[in-house]
């Protein structure tokens, strides 16, 4: 069967395990998986050669090698069977030292194996940290039948590192040869080559794993790898061919080998052996040969594919290059370059262009090689600098085809008129983007819902903290008084010196438990030795969450850490824990003087510790929320027994729950009465810190579970039946690449969507690649999955989708989809976009309750980029919730929609099989796929289903849009508010409201055309009702006892409803001694009938018999109503067209006065200051300019809580209590 016929035939027998076990054929393999297969393959080849070797893998996780240990653990049965030991180390240098030990085995008379081949791995900063160990290891060498591969994870773009990194220069300095694989397929070939080279030369061999290769996956032809490896010659053949003779004392590890210059001399001899090996067994390739060439290009690593993609886009074939007298040579051995082949390549050339990643490693070697060469073999060398000495190719950023395009096009045009394609360059370059109100919207990484760091990274007022390596570093861009950047293990040591030259007496230093075990305990030892005033907050989260939830590399618990730091001499140890009860009977296991505290005491404990001279340690214990969620899913942790629910009718939308919890599961919900809050049950991790928000809207539900919609099973059956009847879209995949960019939010399955598409293509025997960029994104930031599909490997060069190259964009999140990184891939009239318009809040919402996603402006950016007709939209979360019961599979809904639109060119059978192979929530994902298909292919049928056909619950299809709510006709708005106020109090109370609205409407009518939109009337209608319906004890009781609230609970939960109300009654709760808000008390369901009784007491509201009416808060609310009414009536006689906008702004001020207690009082202070400014602008003669210190003397207390009256320009958050909550 030829390739064209074979493509599209489904591999029905393919299994995910084939990527590690298939002996031949094509497999779909990621860079990380390739490292696992590599050690298995080396073990197999050694056995076939009659060698009794063992394998050894050690290193330390870190992006882009953050998942190596996970992959090794997952493959443990295969590794054990192959005799490969995996031992992750506690840090990189100790891992390198352990690897050195494996090379001693071959000389051990008591050895149990013939030799050990080893693989060390670590990210770029780990290479630096382990430099001394790696340098020593390379100097002492490998064993003849062992060998060492040093895998360096380089993050050239600083996507998930403290700084960008390039390790090959360090390896060159250690006289360590460096291999530069260009893609995942070369990981297998070059890895095997590295061990063969190590065994021959005695060197440890470097291996660069760039983010764009190791974090990608692609179709790999195992037969092609085997064919290349089979060509390599053995040691005797190499010596015969090159005449290479090792020194008398050999090249490999031996003892004794005492320190002397002989070690350095032997390093030189090892490099000669490398060159001899490479002369015979070359992984360099002549890509374009030209007999009468004048110029040549030397490429290295991934940059080779970038260059070949430039040629493809410019329409320049290899034959065209040869005809123009241009050779192309690809290096696999980046250092030292093998000179014999390069000299032959350069014969007759006048100029060589070197194309390589980052710094000029190869370029400098070529300059040295050719500097003293004879005439005719001394070409000019260009690369990072042109032959004119000016900058030419990128050196300080990632290499991409779009960044090579212009300089390469200019270089080709200078050499050959027939290769001048400069007019095509703008088609492949970054283009201007639309600038509008959404420019500042960014999907910034954030702590997961329920993350311990939401609480643990807080510091008391007047203190500051220093950041460290770990997820908690994200506190640096939150309102946490946290700053600083230091290498892993150096946490707090910068303060040791800084503290000598500042008046600041103390800092808190955040330190993750993984970093503590890695090297951080040495920093504490240094601080103790220097007698520094610092509190180390050791964040004990039971997992290394930033790289995938791995366990800390050794026995570590709070008891052990407490004993260790106490032995180091710290002045005080305190434990703050969410399971403090567990430790009550274990105090004897801790060092004497340790104190024990619940999470609620964190602020008080920190205030104590900062006053203690010397080094103190605060152990904060709470399991990582993401890891706890994983454990619950696999049954290793109990399912949560209760759920938090917000009564939206009671909620004021003040955002204090977000301030207290910093939790992304607390989300906005737009209602007819404005923006409120709700708990996203699908993402909630049950930390429950949100309950501390000073608000009576919170209840907890015990003994019940979130429910699917009524009739879910029947609805899903009807859904799949309708979807099965849809016509399949016409195939769109030609021979060339089809590029799909999936963009969304970390932790929602974006990577899964990309993996499913790529696997489906692989199952159809097509060629596919996928590259995932996450960084901190698993924490709710941006995730991009680049999926590239083609009929043949020659069409897929780089894994990243470059500028203006996307055929389809699946914008699973609007903010990420409209980000510059995504929009630059969009080409007008080519790219088709599917955009999920669901308004998922960004991190800014945690700080600003009025944050606007600017959804319309984000959509405008997408439309501008793709052109007319290039975008389809849907609300995937609304669809998923309505038909599937939750939002977990929303991104699969987007996938189904895009597939039905013809934007995912794989068969439905292949995509279905890929979902089955994935093995996670198979039925739910197939249902979501069908739902998305139906939304795209037959929305009318979907509407009928949503309206109730086959669905007895009759759930609505989509949530109402905020714009639709604000467009409620004014008469209807007034009628709704009259009904609300009548229920709130009585008809007479509502009549007072109506009288003011009618007076405003009459005044606005008198303005003629200027008042036609009734903006002032609408503002008064909304805000006067808000003031009048203030939520006192009677109203809160009425809303909690309202049957609508019970119905809302029943719609969302299955099982018996055992409720607890979380309230702070003035008579039962008191503020903390540092001005903290009163602690809320949980009341059982017995309170529900009492609330119904209390609600009837509304007749007492405002009378002298009102027991609650004399509090400062109630007096303020009543006065605010009178003041607002008087102020609006006073404005009406002076209302003009010019003054109308100011009057509207004055009328809207109550919208900012939200919340309860001290929250409301602080917001009122801000509004009062703003009102004074606006009134002066409205009529300067009648309203004097407010004093610049207005509000400064308004500080006071409410129930003992200090209140600052903020400047009018400050937002409500800055006006909250002086003490942290």
mmCIF file of C-alpha atoms in Angstrom, residues 791-971:
data_model
loop_
_atom_site.group_PDB
_atom_site.id
_atom_site.type_symbol
_atom_site.label_atom_id
_atom_site.label_comp_id
_atom_site.label_asym_id
_atom_site.label_seq_id
_atom_site.Cartn_x
_atom_site.Cartn_y
_atom_site.Cartn_z
ATOM 1 C CA UNK A 791 0.521 13.767 4.937
ATOM 2 C CA UNK A 792 4.320 13.565 5.073
ATOM 3 C CA UNK A 793 7.167 14.422 7.440
ATOM 4 C CA UNK A 794 8.749 16.829 4.957
ATOM 5 C CA UNK A 795 5.853 19.244 5.509
ATOM 6 C CA UNK A 796 6.348 19.519 9.258
ATOM 7 C CA UNK A 797 9.492 21.358 10.205
ATOM 8 C CA UNK A 798 9.166 23.259 13.483
ATOM 9 C CA UNK A 799 6.535 22.276 16.076
ATOM 10 C CA UNK A 800 5.392 25.819 16.887
ATOM 11 C CA UNK A 801 2.770 27.509 14.735
ATOM 12 C CA UNK A 802 4.445 30.694 13.610
ATOM 13 C CA UNK A 803 3.240 34.143 12.547
ATOM 14 C CA UNK A 804 0.204 34.088 10.202
ATOM 15 C CA UNK A 805 0.353 30.299 9.863
ATOM 16 C CA UNK A 806 -2.684 29.031 11.781
ATOM 17 C CA UNK A 807 -5.434 27.433 9.708
ATOM 18 C CA UNK A 808 -7.726 27.152 12.730
ATOM 19 C CA UNK A 809 -7.774 28.600 16.238
ATOM 20 C CA UNK A 810 -9.842 26.952 18.945
ATOM 21 C CA UNK A 811 -10.157 29.811 21.436
ATOM 22 C CA UNK A 812 -11.445 27.861 24.424
ATOM 23 C CA UNK A 813 -11.057 31.060 26.423
ATOM 24 C CA UNK A 814 -11.710 34.500 25.005
ATOM 25 C CA UNK A 815 -8.938 36.294 26.906
ATOM 26 C CA UNK A 816 -6.272 33.795 25.837
ATOM 27 C CA UNK A 817 -7.636 33.579 22.301
ATOM 28 C CA UNK A 818 -7.333 37.350 21.885
ATOM 29 C CA UNK A 819 -3.827 37.535 23.377
ATOM 30 C CA UNK A 820 -0.962 38.723 21.131
ATOM 31 C CA UNK A 821 0.679 35.267 21.164
ATOM 32 C CA UNK A 822 -2.427 33.807 19.544
ATOM 33 C CA UNK A 823 -3.408 36.721 17.305
ATOM 34 C CA UNK A 824 0.042 36.798 15.689
ATOM 35 C CA UNK A 825 -0.595 33.295 14.328
ATOM 36 C CA UNK A 826 -3.812 34.420 12.627
ATOM 37 C CA UNK A 827 -3.763 35.216 8.917
ATOM 38 C CA UNK A 828 -6.564 37.312 7.387
ATOM 39 C CA UNK A 829 -8.898 35.327 5.118
ATOM 40 C CA UNK A 830 -7.083 32.092 5.980
ATOM 41 C CA UNK A 831 -7.514 31.409 9.667
ATOM 42 C CA UNK A 832 -10.910 30.252 10.933
ATOM 43 C CA UNK A 833 -11.606 30.850 14.635
ATOM 44 C CA UNK A 834 -14.001 29.132 16.997
ATOM 45 C CA UNK A 835 -14.348 31.359 20.063
ATOM 46 C CA UNK A 836 -15.870 30.349 23.375
ATOM 47 C CA UNK A 837 -17.507 33.551 24.601
ATOM 48 C CA UNK A 838 -18.118 32.413 28.166
ATOM 49 C CA UNK A 839 -16.878 35.274 30.408
ATOM 50 C CA UNK A 840 -14.398 33.416 32.628
ATOM 51 C CA UNK A 841 -13.013 36.058 35.011
ATOM 52 C CA UNK A 842 -9.334 36.962 34.948
ATOM 53 C CA UNK A 843 -7.144 37.290 38.031
ATOM 54 C CA UNK A 844 -7.825 41.029 38.192
ATOM 55 C CA UNK A 845 -11.303 40.141 39.434
ATOM 56 C CA UNK A 846 -9.743 39.054 42.756
ATOM 57 C CA UNK A 847 -8.511 42.599 43.319
ATOM 58 C CA UNK A 848 -11.249 44.569 41.615
ATOM 59 C CA UNK A 849 -14.846 43.330 41.999
ATOM 60 C CA UNK A 850 -15.882 45.590 39.113
ATOM 61 C CA UNK A 851 -13.249 44.239 36.714
ATOM 62 C CA UNK A 852 -14.548 44.151 33.165
ATOM 63 C CA UNK A 853 -13.489 41.371 30.811
ATOM 64 C CA UNK A 854 -14.347 43.607 27.817
ATOM 65 C CA UNK A 855 -15.696 40.580 25.955
ATOM 66 C CA UNK A 856 -16.926 42.665 23.018
ATOM 67 C CA UNK A 857 -13.487 44.255 22.616
ATOM 68 C CA UNK A 858 -11.778 40.849 22.788
ATOM 69 C CA UNK A 859 -14.077 39.569 20.052
ATOM 70 C CA UNK A 860 -13.294 42.682 18.037
ATOM 71 C CA UNK A 861 -9.586 41.818 18.209
ATOM 72 C CA UNK A 862 -10.313 38.344 16.842
ATOM 73 C CA UNK A 863 -12.543 39.670 14.048
ATOM 74 C CA UNK A 864 -9.956 42.254 13.076
ATOM 75 C CA UNK A 865 -7.258 39.599 12.866
ATOM 76 C CA UNK A 866 -9.155 37.019 10.823
ATOM 77 C CA UNK A 867 -11.286 39.254 8.668
ATOM 78 C CA UNK A 868 -14.953 39.116 7.792
ATOM 79 C CA UNK A 869 -16.676 35.785 8.306
ATOM 80 C CA UNK A 870 -13.696 34.125 9.925
ATOM 81 C CA UNK A 871 -15.135 33.517 13.361
ATOM 82 C CA UNK A 872 -17.838 31.340 14.944
ATOM 83 C CA UNK A 873 -18.846 31.711 18.578
ATOM 84 C CA UNK A 874 -20.488 29.619 21.267
ATOM 85 C CA UNK A 875 -20.793 29.597 25.049
ATOM 86 C CA UNK A 876 -19.266 26.197 25.767
ATOM 87 C CA UNK A 877 -19.666 26.408 29.546
ATOM 88 C CA UNK A 878 -23.363 27.234 29.264
ATOM 89 C CA UNK A 879 -23.879 24.333 26.878
ATOM 90 C CA UNK A 880 -21.916 21.921 29.049
ATOM 91 C CA UNK A 881 -23.750 22.963 32.205
ATOM 92 C CA UNK A 882 -27.168 22.780 30.595
ATOM 93 C CA UNK A 883 -26.734 19.376 28.983
ATOM 94 C CA UNK A 884 -23.949 17.642 30.925
ATOM 95 C CA UNK A 885 -24.359 19.101 34.396
ATOM 96 C CA UNK A 886 -20.984 20.822 34.821
ATOM 97 C CA UNK A 887 -18.283 22.667 32.896
ATOM 98 C CA UNK A 888 -15.536 20.048 33.106
ATOM 99 C CA UNK A 889 -15.832 19.018 29.428
ATOM 100 C CA UNK A 890 -16.408 22.523 28.010
ATOM 101 C CA UNK A 891 -13.237 22.412 25.904
ATOM 102 C CA UNK A 892 -14.319 19.119 24.335
ATOM 103 C CA UNK A 893 -17.548 20.899 23.389
ATOM 104 C CA UNK A 894 -15.387 23.458 21.565
ATOM 105 C CA UNK A 895 -13.513 20.596 19.879
ATOM 106 C CA UNK A 896 -16.770 19.040 18.689
ATOM 107 C CA UNK A 897 -17.993 22.389 17.371
ATOM 108 C CA UNK A 898 -14.738 22.979 15.469
ATOM 109 C CA UNK A 899 -14.750 19.437 14.068
ATOM 110 C CA UNK A 900 -18.272 19.841 12.704
ATOM 111 C CA UNK A 901 -17.196 23.123 11.093
ATOM 112 C CA UNK A 902 -14.473 21.221 9.242
ATOM 113 C CA UNK A 903 -11.616 22.797 11.199
ATOM 114 C CA UNK A 904 -10.200 19.545 12.626
ATOM 115 C CA UNK A 905 -9.289 17.404 9.587
ATOM 116 C CA UNK A 906 -9.432 13.938 11.153
ATOM 117 C CA UNK A 907 -12.222 11.414 10.950
ATOM 118 C CA UNK A 908 -14.848 11.094 13.640
ATOM 119 C CA UNK A 909 -13.840 7.457 14.085
ATOM 120 C CA UNK A 910 -10.227 8.457 14.743
ATOM 121 C CA UNK A 911 -11.219 11.202 17.154
ATOM 122 C CA UNK A 912 -13.551 8.841 18.993
ATOM 123 C CA UNK A 913 -10.808 6.230 19.227
ATOM 124 C CA UNK A 914 -8.375 8.846 20.546
ATOM 125 C CA UNK A 915 -10.836 9.714 23.330
ATOM 126 C CA UNK A 916 -11.166 6.024 24.162
ATOM 127 C CA UNK A 917 -7.393 5.562 24.231
ATOM 128 C CA UNK A 918 -7.041 8.553 26.540
ATOM 129 C CA UNK A 919 -9.134 6.584 29.013
ATOM 130 C CA UNK A 920 -10.350 9.530 31.101
ATOM 131 C CA UNK A 921 -14.101 10.206 31.439
ATOM 132 C CA UNK A 922 -14.649 8.545 28.057
ATOM 133 C CA UNK A 923 -18.464 8.672 28.052
ATOM 134 C CA UNK A 924 -18.590 12.265 29.290
ATOM 135 C CA UNK A 925 -16.104 13.386 26.657
ATOM 136 C CA UNK A 926 -17.950 11.603 23.858
ATOM 137 C CA UNK A 927 -21.152 13.292 25.031
ATOM 138 C CA UNK A 928 -19.400 16.669 25.039
ATOM 139 C CA UNK A 929 -18.057 16.012 21.534
ATOM 140 C CA UNK A 930 -21.579 15.245 20.324
ATOM 141 C CA UNK A 931 -22.915 18.357 22.037
ATOM 142 C CA UNK A 932 -20.372 20.565 20.278
ATOM 143 C CA UNK A 933 -21.097 18.945 16.924
ATOM 144 C CA UNK A 934 -24.816 19.526 17.307
ATOM 145 C CA UNK A 935 -24.269 23.154 18.346
ATOM 146 C CA UNK A 936 -22.383 23.698 15.083
ATOM 147 C CA UNK A 937 -24.311 21.425 12.739
ATOM 148 C CA UNK A 938 -27.912 21.751 13.872
ATOM 149 C CA UNK A 939 -28.327 24.533 16.433
ATOM 150 C CA UNK A 940 -32.086 24.484 15.869
ATOM 151 C CA UNK A 941 -32.286 20.888 17.097
ATOM 152 C CA UNK A 942 -30.170 21.836 20.074
ATOM 153 C CA UNK A 943 -32.490 24.723 20.865
ATOM 154 C CA UNK A 944 -35.455 22.367 20.787
ATOM 155 C CA UNK A 945 -33.678 20.015 23.167
ATOM 156 C CA UNK A 946 -32.840 22.920 25.453
ATOM 157 C CA UNK A 947 -36.417 24.107 25.389
ATOM 158 C CA UNK A 948 -37.557 20.799 26.788
ATOM 159 C CA UNK A 949 -37.911 18.280 23.977
ATOM 160 C CA UNK A 950 -36.562 15.143 25.555
ATOM 161 C CA UNK A 951 -35.483 17.164 28.601
ATOM 162 C CA UNK A 952 -38.153 17.458 31.310
ATOM 163 C CA UNK A 953 -36.205 20.067 33.255
ATOM 164 C CA UNK A 954 -36.312 22.523 30.333
ATOM 165 C CA UNK A 955 -32.968 24.106 31.136
ATOM 166 C CA UNK A 956 -32.069 27.149 29.089
ATOM 167 C CA UNK A 957 -29.397 26.860 26.444
ATOM 168 C CA UNK A 958 -27.193 29.765 27.438
ATOM 169 C CA UNK A 959 -26.816 32.087 30.362
ATOM 170 C CA UNK A 960 -28.207 35.591 29.821
ATOM 171 C CA UNK A 961 -25.639 38.139 28.722
ATOM 172 C CA UNK A 962 -24.963 41.224 30.860
ATOM 173 C CA UNK A 963 -25.690 43.445 27.893
ATOM 174 C CA UNK A 964 -29.135 41.933 27.604
ATOM 175 C CA UNK A 965 -29.789 42.601 31.284
ATOM 176 C CA UNK A 966 -28.787 46.241 31.089
ATOM 177 C CA UNK A 967 -31.135 46.658 28.112
ATOM 178 C CA UNK A 968 -34.251 45.918 30.209
ATOM 179 C CA UNK A 969 -36.846 48.513 29.162
ATOM 180 C CA UNK A 970 -37.111 51.320 31.698
ATOM 181 C CA UNK A 971 -40.800 50.750 32.536
#
